[in-house]
């Protein structure tokens, strides 16, 4: 079964070789992600859930069925590489107080921990599924989901199990904060995280993460958590340099982490290390928006050659948006990414932060994860911020949200 999706006003492929107009971009492109690339007046063929061909509509091959996009833009599905969807409760009062002048502190996480521990498995699952569905409607076809609001062996185990029900990109974040019952014994909590908690969670997870920040975990503790996770077969990623300058970014690079997330406060040494290493800098502009922190210096990272991703950090405390289009708009307006850089960072960048070659681009062989905008170009999520422009979403070639508007 093959489907020809045609009359695409602008097709963003992120595939090397696309846009040469010679009629063989998709077929000639390697399967790995490349820089932002787009084809005007394009078509795309989906076969068995994969992209089989992309190129100018006039040269499209025949297919079993045809979808007319009416000149609208098609992007790769968004890859949200940083989200915390397993929790109970909400913190709107804390947000309101923050907007009235109270500064954000990592300790607010503990109120969500209490609500999460008190919630049933069914409530945690329903909440996570609702947020994942909300993301899908806004074009996110791949999401990462962390534990980290349970902070007991049992509550972390059920958190990663719930996360595994909504995504394959599950991250064990037992080292989110030290829970209140270990306040006098942080070393005891670290032993629990690296021992029985990790052992209970590793079978459900792909990644290990740590909140390396003043008020959370220091560099030696964070290194111990990541090393224990690696020994259990998990790959590292780090919450780094969110609330102030610190050792998180350098630690992430040192440990070969796939991503250093936040990067709000960077030194020259941090930028140099990221540029020389393989760690993606994942920027979370919704957090700065929602906490009134200064935005990270994205231009400095990009100009140094660092691979940049953007993600939502959807969580009930520091940023409760599930919208990648909003994060694209913030990245453009507040962090001075070009519209092309922002869309790349939200798709191919996220894929690199998850070490995934099959998503985040639409080269031949990629999973057919597509977003149809009710707009003619990739610039619209930033150009028309806050407007629900995602008309239809396909994952692995299957229409999973919305509908194709009449041509
Ligand atoms: Zn986070």
Short mmCIF file of N, CA, C and O in Angstrom, two decimals, residues 206-300:
data_model
loop_
_atom_site.label_atom_id
_atom_site.label_comp_id
_atom_site.label_asym_id
_atom_site.label_seq_id
_atom_site.Cartn_x
_atom_site.Cartn_y
_atom_site.Cartn_z
N UNK A 206 15.36 3.67 28.76
CA UNK A 206 16.47 3.71 27.79
C UNK A 206 17.54 4.69 28.25
O UNK A 206 18.69 4.57 27.88
N UNK A 207 17.12 5.68 29.08
CA UNK A 207 18.00 6.78 29.46
C UNK A 207 18.07 6.93 30.97
O UNK A 207 17.12 6.58 31.67
N UNK A 208 19.19 7.51 31.43
CA UNK A 208 19.30 7.94 32.83
C UNK A 208 19.62 9.43 32.82
O UNK A 208 20.39 9.92 31.99
N UNK A 209 18.98 10.15 33.75
CA UNK A 209 19.10 11.61 33.78
C UNK A 209 19.33 12.03 35.22
O UNK A 209 19.01 11.29 36.16
N UNK A 210 19.91 13.22 35.40
CA UNK A 210 20.13 13.75 36.74
C UNK A 210 19.99 15.27 36.68
O UNK A 210 20.39 15.91 35.71
N UNK A 211 19.37 15.83 37.72
CA UNK A 211 19.22 17.28 37.84
C UNK A 211 20.47 17.78 38.56
O UNK A 211 20.56 17.74 39.79
N UNK A 212 21.48 18.19 37.77
CA UNK A 212 22.76 18.65 38.33
C UNK A 212 22.65 20.15 38.54
O UNK A 212 22.78 20.93 37.59
N UNK A 213 22.35 20.55 39.77
CA UNK A 213 22.05 21.96 40.03
C UNK A 213 22.19 22.20 41.53
O UNK A 213 21.95 21.29 42.34
N UNK A 214 22.55 23.41 41.90
CA UNK A 214 22.51 23.78 43.32
C UNK A 214 21.10 23.54 43.84
O UNK A 214 20.12 23.91 43.20
N UNK A 215 20.97 22.86 44.98
CA UNK A 215 19.65 22.54 45.50
C UNK A 215 19.15 21.18 45.05
O UNK A 215 18.12 20.70 45.53
N UNK A 216 19.87 20.55 44.10
CA UNK A 216 19.51 19.21 43.65
C UNK A 216 20.73 18.29 43.86
O UNK A 216 20.98 17.87 44.97
N UNK A 217 21.51 18.00 42.79
CA UNK A 217 22.66 17.11 42.92
C UNK A 217 23.93 17.79 42.41
O UNK A 217 23.93 18.42 41.36
N UNK A 218 25.02 17.65 43.15
CA UNK A 218 26.31 18.20 42.77
C UNK A 218 26.99 17.33 41.72
O UNK A 218 26.50 16.25 41.38
N UNK A 219 28.15 17.78 41.20
CA UNK A 219 28.79 17.07 40.09
C UNK A 219 29.23 15.65 40.44
O UNK A 219 29.09 14.74 39.61
N UNK A 220 29.75 15.43 41.64
CA UNK A 220 30.20 14.07 41.98
C UNK A 220 29.02 13.12 42.12
O UNK A 220 29.07 11.97 41.67
N UNK A 221 27.96 13.63 42.75
CA UNK A 221 26.74 12.81 42.87
C UNK A 221 26.16 12.52 41.49
O UNK A 221 25.76 11.39 41.19
N UNK A 222 26.11 13.55 40.65
CA UNK A 222 25.54 13.38 39.32
C UNK A 222 26.35 12.38 38.50
O UNK A 222 25.80 11.52 37.79
N UNK A 223 27.69 12.47 38.61
CA UNK A 223 28.56 11.53 37.89
C UNK A 223 28.29 10.11 38.35
O UNK A 223 28.22 9.18 37.54
N UNK A 224 28.09 9.93 39.65
CA UNK A 224 27.82 8.59 40.19
C UNK A 224 26.51 8.03 39.66
O UNK A 224 26.41 6.84 39.31
N UNK A 225 25.49 8.88 39.58
CA UNK A 225 24.18 8.44 39.06
C UNK A 225 24.31 8.02 37.59
O UNK A 225 23.81 6.96 37.18
N UNK A 226 24.98 8.85 36.80
CA UNK A 226 25.10 8.55 35.37
C UNK A 226 25.93 7.28 35.15
O UNK A 226 25.61 6.45 34.29
N UNK A 227 27.01 7.14 35.93
CA UNK A 227 27.87 5.95 35.77
C UNK A 227 27.10 4.68 36.16
O UNK A 227 27.20 3.65 35.48
N UNK A 228 26.32 4.76 37.22
CA UNK A 228 25.52 3.60 37.63
C UNK A 228 24.50 3.26 36.55
O UNK A 228 24.28 2.09 36.21
N UNK A 229 23.88 4.30 35.98
CA UNK A 229 22.91 4.08 34.91
C UNK A 229 23.56 3.43 33.69
O UNK A 229 23.01 2.49 33.11
N UNK A 230 24.74 3.93 33.34
CA UNK A 230 25.45 3.33 32.20
C UNK A 230 25.78 1.87 32.46
O UNK A 230 25.65 1.02 31.58
N UNK A 231 26.18 1.57 33.69
CA UNK A 231 26.50 0.17 34.03
C UNK A 231 25.26 -0.71 33.93
O UNK A 231 25.37 -1.92 33.70
N UNK A 232 24.08 -0.09 34.09
CA UNK A 232 22.83 -0.84 33.97
C UNK A 232 22.27 -0.81 32.54
O UNK A 232 21.14 -1.24 32.31
N UNK A 233 23.06 -0.27 31.61
CA UNK A 233 22.66 -0.30 30.20
C UNK A 233 21.92 0.94 29.73
O UNK A 233 21.41 0.95 28.60
N UNK A 234 21.83 1.97 30.56
CA UNK A 234 21.12 3.19 30.16
C UNK A 234 22.10 4.22 29.62
O UNK A 234 23.28 4.23 30.00
N UNK A 235 21.62 5.09 28.76
CA UNK A 235 22.46 6.15 28.20
C UNK A 235 22.17 7.46 28.92
O UNK A 235 21.02 7.76 29.24
N UNK A 236 23.23 8.26 29.17
CA UNK A 236 23.04 9.46 29.99
C UNK A 236 22.53 10.69 29.24
O UNK A 236 22.81 10.88 28.06
N UNK A 237 21.80 11.52 29.98
CA UNK A 237 21.41 12.88 29.60
C UNK A 237 21.35 13.67 30.90
O UNK A 237 21.20 13.08 31.96
N UNK A 238 21.47 14.97 30.83
CA UNK A 238 21.66 15.76 32.06
C UNK A 238 20.80 17.03 32.03
O UNK A 238 20.75 17.72 31.02
N UNK A 239 20.13 17.32 33.16
CA UNK A 239 19.56 18.66 33.39
C UNK A 239 20.72 19.54 33.85
O UNK A 239 21.24 19.35 34.96
N UNK A 240 21.12 20.51 33.04
CA UNK A 240 22.37 21.22 33.29
C UNK A 240 22.23 22.73 33.19
O UNK A 240 21.60 23.24 32.26
N UNK A 241 22.82 23.44 34.14
CA UNK A 241 22.99 24.90 34.06
C UNK A 241 21.67 25.62 33.83
O UNK A 241 21.59 26.54 33.03
N UNK A 242 20.62 25.20 34.57
CA UNK A 242 19.32 25.85 34.43
C UNK A 242 19.21 27.12 35.29
O UNK A 242 18.77 28.15 34.81
N UNK A 243 19.57 26.98 36.56
CA UNK A 243 19.29 28.07 37.50
C UNK A 243 20.50 28.96 37.74
O UNK A 243 20.39 30.02 38.36
N UNK A 244 21.66 28.52 37.25
CA UNK A 244 22.86 29.32 37.40
C UNK A 244 24.01 28.61 36.72
O UNK A 244 23.86 27.46 36.28
N UNK A 245 25.17 29.26 36.60
CA UNK A 245 26.33 28.56 36.05
C UNK A 245 26.65 27.37 36.92
O UNK A 245 26.40 27.40 38.13
N UNK A 246 27.19 26.30 36.33
CA UNK A 246 27.49 25.12 37.14
C UNK A 246 28.20 24.08 36.32
O UNK A 246 28.52 24.30 35.15
N UNK A 247 28.44 22.93 36.93
CA UNK A 247 29.26 21.89 36.29
C UNK A 247 28.49 20.96 35.37
O UNK A 247 29.08 20.06 34.77
N UNK A 248 27.17 21.15 35.22
CA UNK A 248 26.35 20.17 34.51
C UNK A 248 26.73 19.95 33.06
O UNK A 248 26.79 18.82 32.59
N UNK A 249 26.98 21.04 32.34
CA UNK A 249 27.28 20.90 30.92
C UNK A 249 28.60 20.15 30.73
O UNK A 249 28.69 19.22 29.91
N UNK A 250 29.62 20.54 31.48
CA UNK A 250 30.93 19.87 31.33
C UNK A 250 30.81 18.40 31.72
O UNK A 250 31.42 17.53 31.08
N UNK A 251 30.02 18.11 32.74
CA UNK A 251 29.81 16.72 33.14
C UNK A 251 29.11 15.93 32.02
O UNK A 251 29.50 14.79 31.72
N UNK A 252 28.11 16.56 31.41
CA UNK A 252 27.39 15.87 30.32
C UNK A 252 28.34 15.51 29.19
O UNK A 252 28.31 14.39 28.67
N UNK A 253 29.20 16.45 28.81
CA UNK A 253 30.15 16.18 27.73
C UNK A 253 31.14 15.10 28.17
O UNK A 253 31.44 14.16 27.42
N UNK A 254 31.63 15.23 29.39
CA UNK A 254 32.60 14.25 29.92
C UNK A 254 32.02 12.83 29.90
O UNK A 254 32.71 11.87 29.56
N UNK A 255 30.73 12.70 30.23
CA UNK A 255 30.11 11.38 30.30
C UNK A 255 29.58 10.91 28.94
O UNK A 255 28.96 9.85 28.85
N UNK A 256 29.77 11.73 27.90
CA UNK A 256 29.26 11.34 26.59
C UNK A 256 27.75 11.34 26.53
O UNK A 256 27.13 10.55 25.79
N UNK A 257 27.10 12.21 27.32
CA UNK A 257 25.65 12.26 27.34
C UNK A 257 25.10 12.65 25.97
O UNK A 257 25.74 13.41 25.22
N UNK A 258 23.94 12.12 25.62
CA UNK A 258 23.31 12.47 24.35
C UNK A 258 22.93 13.94 24.33
O UNK A 258 22.93 14.57 23.28
N UNK A 259 22.60 14.48 25.51
CA UNK A 259 22.10 15.84 25.55
C UNK A 259 22.38 16.48 26.90
O UNK A 259 22.32 15.82 27.94
N UNK A 260 22.69 17.78 26.87
CA UNK A 260 22.70 18.62 28.06
C UNK A 260 21.51 19.56 27.92
O UNK A 260 21.44 20.32 26.95
N UNK A 261 20.59 19.50 28.86
CA UNK A 261 19.31 20.18 28.70
C UNK A 261 19.21 21.41 29.60
O UNK A 261 19.65 21.36 30.75
N UNK A 262 18.62 22.44 29.07
CA UNK A 262 18.47 23.79 29.63
C UNK A 262 19.59 24.70 29.10
O UNK A 262 19.33 25.55 28.29
N UNK A 263 20.85 24.54 29.61
CA UNK A 263 21.97 25.37 29.12
C UNK A 263 21.65 26.86 29.19
O UNK A 263 22.02 27.63 28.30
N UNK A 264 20.94 27.26 30.24
CA UNK A 264 20.53 28.65 30.36
C UNK A 264 21.71 29.56 30.72
O UNK A 264 21.78 30.70 30.26
N UNK A 265 22.61 29.05 31.54
CA UNK A 265 23.80 29.82 31.94
C UNK A 265 25.04 29.11 31.44
O UNK A 265 25.37 28.02 31.92
N UNK A 266 25.72 29.69 30.46
CA UNK A 266 26.86 29.02 29.83
C UNK A 266 28.11 29.88 29.94
O UNK A 266 28.06 31.10 29.73
N UNK A 267 29.24 29.23 30.21
CA UNK A 267 30.53 29.90 30.14
C UNK A 267 31.17 29.58 28.78
O UNK A 267 30.69 28.69 28.05
N UNK A 268 32.25 30.27 28.48
CA UNK A 268 32.98 29.96 27.25
C UNK A 268 33.46 28.51 27.24
O UNK A 268 33.43 27.84 26.20
N UNK A 269 33.87 28.02 28.41
CA UNK A 269 34.34 26.63 28.49
C UNK A 269 33.20 25.65 28.20
O UNK A 269 33.41 24.62 27.55
N UNK A 270 31.99 25.97 28.65
CA UNK A 270 30.84 25.12 28.35
C UNK A 270 30.59 25.05 26.84
O UNK A 270 30.37 23.97 26.28
N UNK A 271 30.60 26.21 26.21
CA UNK A 271 30.32 26.26 24.77
C UNK A 271 31.42 25.51 24.00
O UNK A 271 31.13 24.72 23.08
N UNK A 272 32.68 25.72 24.39
CA UNK A 272 33.78 25.03 23.71
C UNK A 272 33.65 23.51 23.86
O UNK A 272 33.88 22.76 22.92
N UNK A 273 33.29 23.07 25.07
CA UNK A 273 33.15 21.62 25.31
C UNK A 273 32.03 21.03 24.47
O UNK A 273 32.19 19.96 23.86
N UNK A 274 30.90 21.74 24.40
CA UNK A 274 29.78 21.24 23.58
C UNK A 274 30.17 21.19 22.11
O UNK A 274 29.83 20.24 21.40
N UNK A 275 30.91 22.21 21.65
CA UNK A 275 31.30 22.25 20.24
C UNK A 275 32.27 21.13 19.90
O UNK A 275 32.25 20.59 18.79
N UNK A 276 33.10 20.73 20.86
CA UNK A 276 34.10 19.70 20.59
C UNK A 276 33.56 18.29 20.81
O UNK A 276 34.13 17.32 20.31
N UNK A 277 32.44 18.18 21.54
CA UNK A 277 31.93 16.86 21.90
C UNK A 277 30.76 16.41 21.03
O UNK A 277 30.49 17.01 19.98
N UNK A 278 30.07 15.39 21.48
CA UNK A 278 28.94 14.83 20.73
C UNK A 278 27.61 15.09 21.43
O UNK A 278 26.58 14.57 21.03
N UNK A 279 27.66 15.91 22.49
CA UNK A 279 26.46 16.17 23.27
C UNK A 279 25.64 17.31 22.66
O UNK A 279 26.19 18.38 22.38
N UNK A 280 24.35 17.05 22.44
CA UNK A 280 23.45 18.08 21.91
C UNK A 280 23.09 19.04 23.04
O UNK A 280 22.89 18.63 24.18
N UNK A 281 22.98 20.33 22.71
CA UNK A 281 22.46 21.32 23.67
C UNK A 281 20.96 21.44 23.42
O UNK A 281 20.53 21.92 22.37
N UNK A 282 20.17 20.96 24.39
CA UNK A 282 18.72 21.03 24.24
C UNK A 282 18.20 22.23 25.01
O UNK A 282 18.34 22.30 26.24
N UNK A 283 17.64 23.18 24.28
CA UNK A 283 17.16 24.43 24.88
C UNK A 283 15.65 24.31 25.11
O UNK A 283 14.93 23.73 24.29
N UNK A 284 15.20 24.85 26.23
CA UNK A 284 13.82 24.69 26.66
C UNK A 284 13.21 26.08 26.90
O UNK A 284 13.00 26.50 28.04
N UNK A 285 12.95 26.81 25.81
CA UNK A 285 12.56 28.22 25.98
C UNK A 285 11.25 28.42 26.71
O UNK A 285 11.01 29.49 27.26
N UNK A 286 10.40 27.38 26.74
CA UNK A 286 9.16 27.50 27.50
C UNK A 286 9.43 27.68 28.99
O UNK A 286 8.63 28.30 29.71
N UNK A 287 10.56 27.15 29.46
CA UNK A 287 10.92 27.29 30.87
C UNK A 287 11.26 28.73 31.19
O UNK A 287 10.78 29.30 32.18
N UNK A 288 12.08 29.33 30.34
CA UNK A 288 12.43 30.74 30.58
C UNK A 288 11.18 31.62 30.48
O UNK A 288 10.99 32.55 31.26
N UNK A 289 10.32 31.29 29.53
CA UNK A 289 9.06 32.04 29.37
C UNK A 289 8.22 31.94 30.65
O UNK A 289 7.66 32.93 31.10
N UNK A 290 8.17 30.73 31.22
CA UNK A 290 7.26 30.48 32.35
C UNK A 290 7.88 30.79 33.70
O UNK A 290 7.17 30.76 34.71
N UNK A 291 9.19 31.05 33.73
CA UNK A 291 9.83 31.36 35.01
C UNK A 291 10.45 32.77 35.00
O UNK A 291 11.03 33.18 36.01
N UNK A 292 10.35 33.45 33.88
CA UNK A 292 10.96 34.78 33.73
C UNK A 292 12.46 34.77 33.99
O UNK A 292 13.02 35.70 34.54
N UNK A 293 13.10 33.65 33.60
CA UNK A 293 14.55 33.59 33.63
C UNK A 293 15.07 34.16 32.30
O UNK A 293 14.33 34.19 31.31
N UNK A 294 16.32 34.58 32.25
CA UNK A 294 16.87 34.97 30.94
C UNK A 294 16.96 33.76 30.01
O UNK A 294 17.18 32.64 30.48
N UNK A 295 16.78 33.97 28.72
CA UNK A 295 16.88 32.88 27.74
C UNK A 295 18.34 32.50 27.53
O UNK A 295 19.23 33.34 27.67
N UNK A 296 18.59 31.22 27.18
CA UNK A 296 19.97 30.84 26.86
C UNK A 296 20.46 31.55 25.60
O UNK A 296 19.66 31.96 24.76
N UNK A 297 21.78 31.66 25.50
CA UNK A 297 22.38 32.34 24.36
C UNK A 297 22.53 31.34 23.21
O UNK A 297 23.60 30.80 22.93
N UNK A 298 21.41 31.12 22.54
CA UNK A 298 21.39 30.12 21.48
C UNK A 298 22.30 30.48 20.31
O UNK A 298 22.94 29.60 19.72
N UNK A 299 22.38 31.76 20.00
CA UNK A 299 23.22 32.17 18.86
C UNK A 299 24.69 31.82 19.10
O UNK A 299 25.39 31.40 18.19
N UNK A 300 25.11 31.98 20.35
CA UNK A 300 26.50 31.66 20.67
C UNK A 300 26.75 30.16 20.43
O UNK A 300 27.80 29.77 19.91
#
